[in-house]
Amino acid sequence: MGEALREFFGFGGYQRQPEGAYSWQHLTFVGSMILVMIVLAILLGLRNRHRPDKVRNRVIIVSAILIDAFEIAKIVIVGIKDPGNLLNVLPLFTCSISLFALPLAAFAKGRIREASLDFMFIFGLLLAVFGTIGAAQNYSAYPVLAWDNVVSGITHSISGFSSLYIGVSGMMSMKKKNIWITFLILFIFSAAAYVADVLIPYNYMFLMRGDGTPYDIFYNLVNGNRVLYPSIVVGLFVLWMVIFYAVYYLITKKKASRD
């Protein structure tokens, strides 16, 4: 039992060979996580849709506690295995935005809470897909059923679950007066990641280089310019938000006209 636990957490290094990116093990694992995420979000969202906000928010509170608890546990395990690697696992990756936005959505008040709910509604599912199906490099580095990939699958699935739950339960407001706050969440996080990238140095949010991702297209396009390249990366997220808001308002406007 002790040996199995050491192998699962990777103490002393994993003895098993990684199954590889987009192997059937990778796709089966993330597919199962995504399926559970979708089913739970729909069931709980429909159940709570017409209940008081306090009741609906309990699911967001539990999600916020779980996602941060798993992330803290991940950092602690890394610190035990390799203290020198702690600066490389700070919660400043793109998908780490949920670690801050989701607690704000759960515990903040007023417009900050509304904007945070909207942020998770807009980004949560996108981050979940990027961090499960898209994070193929993780499944070439670690075995599928190992701590690194399991905890990553759980945290990203919580992000996606929260996004779907917020949408199905109707917790998003998408108020125009809160849009600037929603954008501010992105800008503050991106600025923190950029500062860390410069000081450590590292590549949080892929703001320094593409590292084999599609961001390499833009990195090569501007010859790795330290201002233009990260601006493009953040600009892509801004573009996603603009498109999301535009489509949402278009759909709701058409629905209102039919009613």
PDB file of C-alpha atoms in Angstrom:
ATOM      1  CA  MET A   1       0.000   0.000   0.000  1.00  0.00           C
ATOM      2  CA  GLY A   2       2.777   2.417   0.927  1.00  0.00           C
ATOM      3  CA  GLU A   3       4.608   1.699  -2.305  1.00  0.00           C
ATOM      4  CA  ALA A   4       1.412   2.301  -4.314  1.00  0.00           C
ATOM      5  CA  LEU A   5       0.904   5.666  -2.609  1.00  0.00           C
ATOM      6  CA  ARG A   6       4.509   6.695  -3.252  1.00  0.00           C
ATOM      7  CA  GLU A   7       4.090   5.771  -6.900  1.00  0.00           C
ATOM      8  CA  PHE A   8       0.769   7.632  -7.181  1.00  0.00           C
ATOM      9  CA  PHE A   9       2.220  10.837  -5.735  1.00  0.00           C
ATOM     10  CA  GLY A  10       5.519  10.414  -7.569  1.00  0.00           C
ATOM     11  CA  PHE A  11       7.832  10.404  -4.560  1.00  0.00           C
ATOM     12  CA  GLY A  12      11.217   9.355  -5.894  1.00  0.00           C
ATOM     13  CA  GLY A  13       9.980   9.739  -9.459  1.00  0.00           C
ATOM     14  CA  TYR A  14       7.337   7.772 -11.345  1.00  0.00           C
ATOM     15  CA  GLN A  15       8.377   4.252 -12.260  1.00  0.00           C
ATOM     16  CA  ARG A  16       5.618   3.806 -14.838  1.00  0.00           C
ATOM     17  CA  GLN A  17       6.018   5.122 -18.359  1.00  0.00           C
ATOM     18  CA  PRO A  18       3.623   7.924 -19.379  1.00  0.00           C
ATOM     19  CA  GLU A  19       0.924   6.665 -21.715  1.00  0.00           C
ATOM     20  CA  GLY A  20       1.396   9.673 -23.991  1.00  0.00           C
ATOM     21  CA  ALA A  21      -0.557  12.600 -25.373  1.00  0.00           C
ATOM     22  CA  TYR A  22      -3.927  11.654 -26.865  1.00  0.00           C
ATOM     23  CA  SER A  23      -3.428   8.005 -25.998  1.00  0.00           C
ATOM     24  CA  TRP A  24      -6.625   6.087 -25.301  1.00  0.00           C
ATOM     25  CA  GLN A  25      -5.786   6.332 -21.601  1.00  0.00           C
ATOM     26  CA  HIS A  26      -5.491  10.127 -21.806  1.00  0.00           C
ATOM     27  CA  LEU A  27      -8.708  10.539 -23.788  1.00  0.00           C
ATOM     28  CA  THR A  28     -10.637   8.035 -21.641  1.00  0.00           C
ATOM     29  CA  PHE A  29      -9.562   9.771 -18.437  1.00  0.00           C
ATOM     30  CA  VAL A  30     -10.326  13.321 -19.513  1.00  0.00           C
ATOM     31  CA  GLY A  31     -13.474  12.176 -21.322  1.00  0.00           C
ATOM     32  CA  SER A  32     -14.755  10.634 -18.113  1.00  0.00           C
ATOM     33  CA  MET A  33     -13.951  13.787 -16.141  1.00  0.00           C
ATOM     34  CA  ILE A  34     -15.721  15.966 -18.700  1.00  0.00           C
ATOM     35  CA  LEU A  35     -18.770  13.686 -18.747  1.00  0.00           C
ATOM     36  CA  VAL A  36     -19.105  13.810 -14.955  1.00  0.00           C
ATOM     37  CA  MET A  37     -18.582  17.585 -15.069  1.00  0.00           C
ATOM     38  CA  ILE A  38     -21.366  18.094 -17.617  1.00  0.00           C
ATOM     39  CA  VAL A  39     -23.889  15.728 -16.024  1.00  0.00           C
ATOM     40  CA  LEU A  40     -23.431  17.151 -12.515  1.00  0.00           C
ATOM     41  CA  ALA A  41     -23.614  20.747 -13.748  1.00  0.00           C
ATOM     42  CA  ILE A  42     -26.846  20.126 -15.656  1.00  0.00           C
ATOM     43  CA  LEU A  43     -28.521  18.126 -12.882  1.00  0.00           C
ATOM     44  CA  LEU A  44     -27.602  20.540 -10.090  1.00  0.00           C
ATOM     45  CA  GLY A  45     -28.222  23.588 -12.268  1.00  0.00           C
ATOM     46  CA  LEU A  46     -31.735  22.476 -13.240  1.00  0.00           C
ATOM     47  CA  ARG A  47     -32.526  21.465  -9.661  1.00  0.00           C
ATOM     48  CA  ASN A  48     -31.493  24.848  -8.267  1.00  0.00           C
ATOM     49  CA  ARG A  49     -32.547  27.088 -11.163  1.00  0.00           C
ATOM     50  CA  HIS A  50     -35.669  28.429  -9.463  1.00  0.00           C
ATOM     51  CA  ARG A  51     -34.364  28.266  -5.900  1.00  0.00           C
ATOM     52  CA  PRO A  52     -33.167  31.276  -3.864  1.00  0.00           C
ATOM     53  CA  ASP A  53     -29.729  32.653  -4.682  1.00  0.00           C
ATOM     54  CA  LYS A  54     -28.423  31.548  -1.285  1.00  0.00           C
ATOM     55  CA  VAL A  55     -29.250  27.929  -2.142  1.00  0.00           C
ATOM     56  CA  ARG A  56     -27.769  28.151  -5.630  1.00  0.00           C
ATOM     57  CA  ASN A  57     -24.600  29.707  -4.238  1.00  0.00           C
ATOM     58  CA  ARG A  58     -23.897  26.722  -1.964  1.00  0.00           C
ATOM     59  CA  VAL A  59     -22.688  24.766  -4.997  1.00  0.00           C
ATOM     60  CA  ILE A  60     -20.339  27.619  -5.954  1.00  0.00           C
ATOM     61  CA  ILE A  61     -19.020  27.769  -2.380  1.00  0.00           C
ATOM     62  CA  VAL A  62     -18.250  24.046  -2.336  1.00  0.00           C
ATOM     63  CA  SER A  63     -16.626  24.292  -5.781  1.00  0.00           C
ATOM     64  CA  ALA A  64     -14.449  27.231  -4.680  1.00  0.00           C
ATOM     65  CA  ILE A  65     -13.292  25.409  -1.553  1.00  0.00           C
ATOM     66  CA  LEU A  66     -12.526  22.207  -3.452  1.00  0.00           C
ATOM     67  CA  ILE A  67     -10.607  23.813  -6.324  1.00  0.00           C
ATOM     68  CA  ASP A  68      -8.365  25.789  -3.962  1.00  0.00           C
ATOM     69  CA  ALA A  69      -7.912  22.828  -1.587  1.00  0.00           C
ATOM     70  CA  PHE A  70      -6.703  20.598  -4.412  1.00  0.00           C
ATOM     71  CA  GLU A  71      -4.380  23.320  -5.712  1.00  0.00           C
ATOM     72  CA  ILE A  72      -2.881  23.906  -2.265  1.00  0.00           C
ATOM     73  CA  ALA A  73      -2.414  20.142  -1.852  1.00  0.00           C
ATOM     74  CA  LYS A  74      -0.640  20.040  -5.224  1.00  0.00           C
ATOM     75  CA  ILE A  75       1.755  22.797  -4.198  1.00  0.00           C
ATOM     76  CA  VAL A  76       2.437  21.105  -0.844  1.00  0.00           C
ATOM     77  CA  ILE A  77       3.247  17.797  -2.559  1.00  0.00           C
ATOM     78  CA  VAL A  78       5.593  19.585  -4.982  1.00  0.00           C
ATOM     79  CA  GLY A  79       7.278  21.275  -2.014  1.00  0.00           C
ATOM     80  CA  ILE A  80       7.816  17.925  -0.339  1.00  0.00           C
ATOM     81  CA  LYS A  81       9.158  16.271  -3.477  1.00  0.00           C
ATOM     82  CA  ASP A  82      11.249  19.156  -4.806  1.00  0.00           C
ATOM     83  CA  PRO A  83      11.310  22.439  -2.824  1.00  0.00           C
ATOM     84  CA  GLY A  84      13.402  24.054  -5.534  1.00  0.00           C
ATOM     85  CA  ASN A  85      10.530  23.661  -7.976  1.00  0.00           C
ATOM     86  CA  LEU A  86       8.017  25.685  -5.956  1.00  0.00           C
ATOM     87  CA  LEU A  87       8.548  28.862  -7.993  1.00  0.00           C
ATOM     88  CA  ASN A  88       7.483  26.901 -11.076  1.00  0.00           C
ATOM     89  CA  VAL A  89       4.097  25.875  -9.662  1.00  0.00           C
ATOM     90  CA  LEU A  90       2.781  29.215  -8.457  1.00  0.00           C
ATOM     91  CA  PRO A  91      -0.967  29.608  -9.183  1.00  0.00           C
ATOM     92  CA  LEU A  92      -0.307  31.885 -12.137  1.00  0.00           C
ATOM     93  CA  PHE A  93      -1.001  29.574 -15.059  1.00  0.00           C
ATOM     94  CA  THR A  94      -3.819  30.542 -17.407  1.00  0.00           C
ATOM     95  CA  CYS A  95      -6.170  28.023 -15.854  1.00  0.00           C
ATOM     96  CA  SER A  96      -5.252  29.264 -12.375  1.00  0.00           C
ATOM     97  CA  ILE A  97      -7.490  32.312 -12.847  1.00  0.00           C
ATOM     98  CA  SER A  98     -10.359  30.136 -11.592  1.00  0.00           C
ATOM     99  CA  LEU A  99      -8.558  29.725  -8.262  1.00  0.00           C
ATOM    100  CA  PHE A 100      -9.223  33.411  -7.611  1.00  0.00           C
ATOM    101  CA  ALA A 101     -12.355  34.165  -9.643  1.00  0.00           C
ATOM    102  CA  LEU A 102     -14.368  31.248  -8.250  1.00  0.00           C
ATOM    103  CA  PRO A 103     -13.875  32.205  -4.555  1.00  0.00           C
ATOM    104  CA  LEU A 104     -14.815  35.790  -5.485  1.00  0.00           C
ATOM    105  CA  ALA A 105     -17.954  34.450  -7.121  1.00  0.00           C
ATOM    106  CA  ALA A 106     -18.720  32.419  -4.002  1.00  0.00           C
ATOM    107  CA  PHE A 107     -17.894  34.827  -1.199  1.00  0.00           C
ATOM    108  CA  ALA A 108     -17.762  38.402  -2.550  1.00  0.00           C
ATOM    109  CA  LYS A 109     -20.701  40.769  -2.563  1.00  0.00           C
ATOM    110  CA  GLY A 110     -22.366  43.127  -4.997  1.00  0.00           C
ATOM    111  CA  ARG A 111     -20.855  43.921  -8.362  1.00  0.00           C
ATOM    112  CA  ILE A 112     -17.583  42.105  -7.604  1.00  0.00           C
ATOM    113  CA  ARG A 113     -19.537  38.884  -7.101  1.00  0.00           C
ATOM    114  CA  GLU A 114     -21.667  39.483 -10.205  1.00  0.00           C
ATOM    115  CA  ALA A 115     -18.603  40.171 -12.350  1.00  0.00           C
ATOM    116  CA  SER A 116     -16.796  37.105 -10.969  1.00  0.00           C
ATOM    117  CA  LEU A 117     -19.783  34.882 -11.735  1.00  0.00           C
ATOM    118  CA  ASP A 118     -19.815  36.301 -15.255  1.00  0.00           C
ATOM    119  CA  PHE A 119     -16.063  35.712 -15.573  1.00  0.00           C
ATOM    120  CA  MET A 120     -16.432  32.053 -14.598  1.00  0.00           C
ATOM    121  CA  PHE A 121     -19.404  31.708 -16.944  1.00  0.00           C
ATOM    122  CA  ILE A 122     -17.301  33.081 -19.809  1.00  0.00           C
ATOM    123  CA  PHE A 123     -13.995  31.348 -19.102  1.00  0.00           C
ATOM    124  CA  GLY A 124     -14.619  28.265 -16.951  1.00  0.00           C
ATOM    125  CA  LEU A 125     -15.519  25.837 -19.708  1.00  0.00           C
ATOM    126  CA  LEU A 126     -12.792  27.144 -22.010  1.00  0.00           C
ATOM    127  CA  LEU A 127     -10.174  26.664 -19.283  1.00  0.00           C
ATOM    128  CA  ALA A 128     -11.487  23.164 -18.579  1.00  0.00           C
ATOM    129  CA  VAL A 129     -11.052  22.095 -22.202  1.00  0.00           C
ATOM    130  CA  PHE A 130      -7.582  23.693 -22.414  1.00  0.00           C
ATOM    131  CA  GLY A 131      -6.501  21.972 -19.203  1.00  0.00           C
ATOM    132  CA  THR A 132      -7.774  18.484 -19.985  1.00  0.00           C
ATOM    133  CA  ILE A 133      -7.866  17.768 -23.705  1.00  0.00           C
ATOM    134  CA  GLY A 134      -5.494  20.593 -24.572  1.00  0.00           C
ATOM    135  CA  ALA A 135      -2.868  19.897 -21.907  1.00  0.00           C
ATOM    136  CA  ALA A 136      -1.564  16.925 -23.844  1.00  0.00           C
ATOM    137  CA  GLN A 137       2.040  17.538 -22.768  1.00  0.00           C
ATOM    138  CA  ASN A 138       1.141  16.500 -19.205  1.00  0.00           C
ATOM    139  CA  TYR A 139       0.210  13.022 -20.388  1.00  0.00           C
ATOM    140  CA  SER A 140       3.562  12.636 -22.086  1.00  0.00           C
ATOM    141  CA  ALA A 141       5.334  13.717 -18.890  1.00  0.00           C
ATOM    142  CA  TYR A 142       3.373  11.772 -16.233  1.00  0.00           C
ATOM    143  CA  PRO A 143       1.306   8.567 -16.125  1.00  0.00           C
ATOM    144  CA  VAL A 144      -2.415   9.237 -16.548  1.00  0.00           C
ATOM    145  CA  LEU A 145      -3.430   7.864 -13.140  1.00  0.00           C
ATOM    146  CA  ALA A 146      -0.834   9.783 -11.162  1.00  0.00           C
ATOM    147  CA  TRP A 147      -1.160  12.730  -8.799  1.00  0.00           C
ATOM    148  CA  ASP A 148      -0.028  15.397 -11.256  1.00  0.00           C
ATOM    149  CA  ASN A 149      -2.607  14.500 -13.894  1.00  0.00           C
ATOM    150  CA  VAL A 150      -5.411  13.504 -11.531  1.00  0.00           C
ATOM    151  CA  VAL A 151      -5.313  16.737  -9.531  1.00  0.00           C
ATOM    152  CA  SER A 152      -5.024  18.744 -12.757  1.00  0.00           C
ATOM    153  CA  GLY A 153      -8.049  16.916 -14.193  1.00  0.00           C
ATOM    154  CA  ILE A 154     -10.070  17.588 -11.046  1.00  0.00           C
ATOM    155  CA  THR A 155      -9.291  21.316 -10.792  1.00  0.00           C
ATOM    156  CA  HIS A 156      -9.919  21.969 -14.471  1.00  0.00           C
ATOM    157  CA  SER A 157     -13.146  19.978 -14.361  1.00  0.00           C
ATOM    158  CA  ILE A 158     -14.312  22.069 -11.407  1.00  0.00           C
ATOM    159  CA  SER A 159     -13.746  25.168 -13.546  1.00  0.00           C
ATOM    160  CA  GLY A 160     -15.840  23.720 -16.352  1.00  0.00           C
ATOM    161  CA  PHE A 161     -18.503  22.464 -13.954  1.00  0.00           C
ATOM    162  CA  SER A 162     -18.818  25.911 -12.372  1.00  0.00           C
ATOM    163  CA  SER A 163     -19.195  27.583 -15.752  1.00  0.00           C
ATOM    164  CA  LEU A 164     -21.949  25.216 -16.858  1.00  0.00           C
ATOM    165  CA  TYR A 165     -23.675  25.302 -13.474  1.00  0.00           C
ATOM    166  CA  ILE A 166     -23.711  29.112 -13.464  1.00  0.00           C
ATOM    167  CA  GLY A 167     -25.256  29.080 -16.933  1.00  0.00           C
ATOM    168  CA  VAL A 168     -27.846  26.379 -16.298  1.00  0.00           C
ATOM    169  CA  SER A 169     -28.866  27.728 -12.893  1.00  0.00           C
ATOM    170  CA  GLY A 170     -29.068  31.287 -14.257  1.00  0.00           C
ATOM    171  CA  MET A 171     -26.597  32.813 -11.782  1.00  0.00           C
ATOM    172  CA  MET A 172     -24.820  34.980 -14.364  1.00  0.00           C
ATOM    173  CA  SER A 173     -25.975  38.559 -14.726  1.00  0.00           C
ATOM    174  CA  MET A 174     -23.860  39.724 -17.709  1.00  0.00           C
ATOM    175  CA  LYS A 175     -24.691  43.312 -16.805  1.00  0.00           C
ATOM    176  CA  LYS A 176     -23.028  45.863 -19.051  1.00  0.00           C
ATOM    177  CA  LYS A 177     -22.073  48.024 -16.075  1.00  0.00           C
ATOM    178  CA  ASN A 178     -19.935  45.151 -14.716  1.00  0.00           C
ATOM    179  CA  ILE A 179     -18.034  44.405 -17.917  1.00  0.00           C
ATOM    180  CA  TRP A 180     -15.047  46.538 -16.919  1.00  0.00           C
ATOM    181  CA  ILE A 181     -14.716  44.565 -13.655  1.00  0.00           C
ATOM    182  CA  THR A 182     -14.769  41.285 -15.557  1.00  0.00           C
ATOM    183  CA  PHE A 183     -11.992  42.540 -17.831  1.00  0.00           C
ATOM    184  CA  LEU A 184     -10.088  43.867 -14.812  1.00  0.00           C
ATOM    185  CA  ILE A 185      -9.922  40.342 -13.336  1.00  0.00           C
ATOM    186  CA  LEU A 186      -8.128  39.187 -16.474  1.00  0.00           C
ATOM    187  CA  PHE A 187      -5.772  42.177 -16.600  1.00  0.00           C
ATOM    188  CA  ILE A 188      -4.737  41.985 -12.933  1.00  0.00           C
ATOM    189  CA  PHE A 189      -4.019  38.263 -13.179  1.00  0.00           C
ATOM    190  CA  SER A 190      -2.112  38.658 -16.460  1.00  0.00           C
ATOM    191  CA  ALA A 191      -0.013  41.465 -14.956  1.00  0.00           C
ATOM    192  CA  ALA A 192       0.866  39.294 -11.949  1.00  0.00           C
ATOM    193  CA  ALA A 193       1.842  36.409 -14.238  1.00  0.00           C
ATOM    194  CA  TYR A 194       3.991  38.703 -16.388  1.00  0.00           C
ATOM    195  CA  VAL A 195       5.835  40.101 -13.365  1.00  0.00           C
ATOM    196  CA  ALA A 196       6.517  36.549 -12.144  1.00  0.00           C
ATOM    197  CA  ASP A 197       7.736  35.552 -15.614  1.00  0.00           C
ATOM    198  CA  VAL A 198      10.227  38.414 -15.632  1.00  0.00           C
ATOM    199  CA  LEU A 199      11.465  37.998 -12.063  1.00  0.00           C
ATOM    200  CA  ILE A 200      11.752  34.197 -11.752  1.00  0.00           C
ATOM    201  CA  PRO A 201      11.998  33.885 -14.865  1.00  0.00           C
ATOM    202  CA  TYR A 202       9.318  31.452 -16.049  1.00  0.00           C
ATOM    203  CA  ASN A 203       6.552  31.194 -18.653  1.00  0.00           C
ATOM    204  CA  TYR A 204       3.272  31.553 -16.802  1.00  0.00           C
ATOM    205  CA  MET A 205       0.291  32.041 -19.131  1.00  0.00           C
ATOM    206  CA  PHE A 206       2.752  31.462 -22.020  1.00  0.00           C
ATOM    207  CA  LEU A 207       3.527  35.175 -21.876  1.00  0.00           C
ATOM    208  CA  MET A 208       7.247  34.654 -22.596  1.00  0.00           C
ATOM    209  CA  ARG A 209       7.098  32.057 -25.384  1.00  0.00           C
ATOM    210  CA  GLY A 210       4.810  29.500 -27.021  1.00  0.00           C
ATOM    211  CA  ASP A 211       6.543  26.317 -25.800  1.00  0.00           C
ATOM    212  CA  GLY A 212       5.091  24.158 -28.568  1.00  0.00           C
ATOM    213  CA  THR A 213       1.561  25.529 -28.281  1.00  0.00           C
ATOM    214  CA  PRO A 214      -0.318  27.418 -31.033  1.00  0.00           C
ATOM    215  CA  TYR A 215       1.007  30.589 -29.388  1.00  0.00           C
ATOM    216  CA  ASP A 216       4.239  29.848 -31.260  1.00  0.00           C
ATOM    217  CA  ILE A 217       2.528  31.205 -34.376  1.00  0.00           C
ATOM    218  CA  PHE A 218       2.270  34.646 -32.820  1.00  0.00           C
ATOM    219  CA  TYR A 219       5.654  34.366 -31.085  1.00  0.00           C
ATOM    220  CA  ASN A 220       7.332  33.765 -34.439  1.00  0.00           C
ATOM    221  CA  LEU A 221       5.213  36.409 -36.125  1.00  0.00           C
ATOM    222  CA  VAL A 222       6.623  39.158 -33.891  1.00  0.00           C
ATOM    223  CA  ASN A 223      10.054  37.518 -33.426  1.00  0.00           C
ATOM    224  CA  GLY A 224       9.410  37.017 -29.710  1.00  0.00           C
ATOM    225  CA  ASN A 225       9.040  40.731 -28.993  1.00  0.00           C
ATOM    226  CA  ARG A 226       8.730  41.082 -25.193  1.00  0.00           C
ATOM    227  CA  VAL A 227       5.928  43.637 -25.521  1.00  0.00           C
ATOM    228  CA  LEU A 228       4.018  42.628 -28.633  1.00  0.00           C
ATOM    229  CA  TYR A 229       3.936  38.886 -27.976  1.00  0.00           C
ATOM    230  CA  PRO A 230       2.418  38.963 -24.444  1.00  0.00           C
ATOM    231  CA  SER A 231       0.048  41.705 -25.620  1.00  0.00           C
ATOM    232  CA  ILE A 232      -1.214  39.357 -28.329  1.00  0.00           C
ATOM    233  CA  VAL A 233      -1.680  36.512 -25.831  1.00  0.00           C
ATOM    234  CA  VAL A 234      -3.761  38.676 -23.506  1.00  0.00           C
ATOM    235  CA  GLY A 235      -5.485  40.216 -26.511  1.00  0.00           C
ATOM    236  CA  LEU A 236      -6.735  36.787 -27.568  1.00  0.00           C
ATOM    237  CA  PHE A 237      -8.478  36.394 -24.216  1.00  0.00           C
ATOM    238  CA  VAL A 238      -9.932  39.880 -24.562  1.00  0.00           C
ATOM    239  CA  LEU A 239     -11.200  38.915 -28.014  1.00  0.00           C
ATOM    240  CA  TRP A 240     -12.822  35.787 -26.583  1.00  0.00           C
ATOM    241  CA  MET A 241     -14.593  37.880 -23.943  1.00  0.00           C
ATOM    242  CA  VAL A 242     -15.794  40.444 -26.498  1.00  0.00           C
ATOM    243  CA  ILE A 243     -17.163  37.716 -28.775  1.00  0.00           C
ATOM    244  CA  PHE A 244     -18.792  35.918 -25.833  1.00  0.00           C
ATOM    245  CA  TYR A 245     -20.530  39.088 -24.625  1.00  0.00           C
ATOM    246  CA  ALA A 246     -21.640  39.967 -28.160  1.00  0.00           C
ATOM    247  CA  VAL A 247     -23.108  36.511 -28.825  1.00  0.00           C
ATOM    248  CA  TYR A 248     -24.800  36.439 -25.412  1.00  0.00           C
ATOM    249  CA  TYR A 249     -26.455  39.830 -25.933  1.00  0.00           C
ATOM    250  CA  LEU A 250     -27.497  38.866 -29.458  1.00  0.00           C
ATOM    251  CA  ILE A 251     -29.131  35.642 -28.254  1.00  0.00           C
ATOM    252  CA  THR A 252     -30.871  37.241 -25.286  1.00  0.00           C
ATOM    253  CA  LYS A 253     -32.079  40.150 -27.448  1.00  0.00           C
ATOM    254  CA  LYS A 254     -33.618  37.769 -29.991  1.00  0.00           C
ATOM    255  CA  LYS A 255     -35.193  35.733 -27.206  1.00  0.00           C
ATOM    256  CA  ALA A 256     -36.675  38.879 -25.638  1.00  0.00           C
ATOM    257  CA  SER A 257     -38.111  39.999 -28.986  1.00  0.00           C
ATOM    258  CA  ARG A 258     -39.825  36.634 -29.476  1.00  0.00           C
ATOM    259  CA  ASP A 259     -41.316  36.807 -25.971  1.00  0.00           C
TER     260      ASP A 259
END
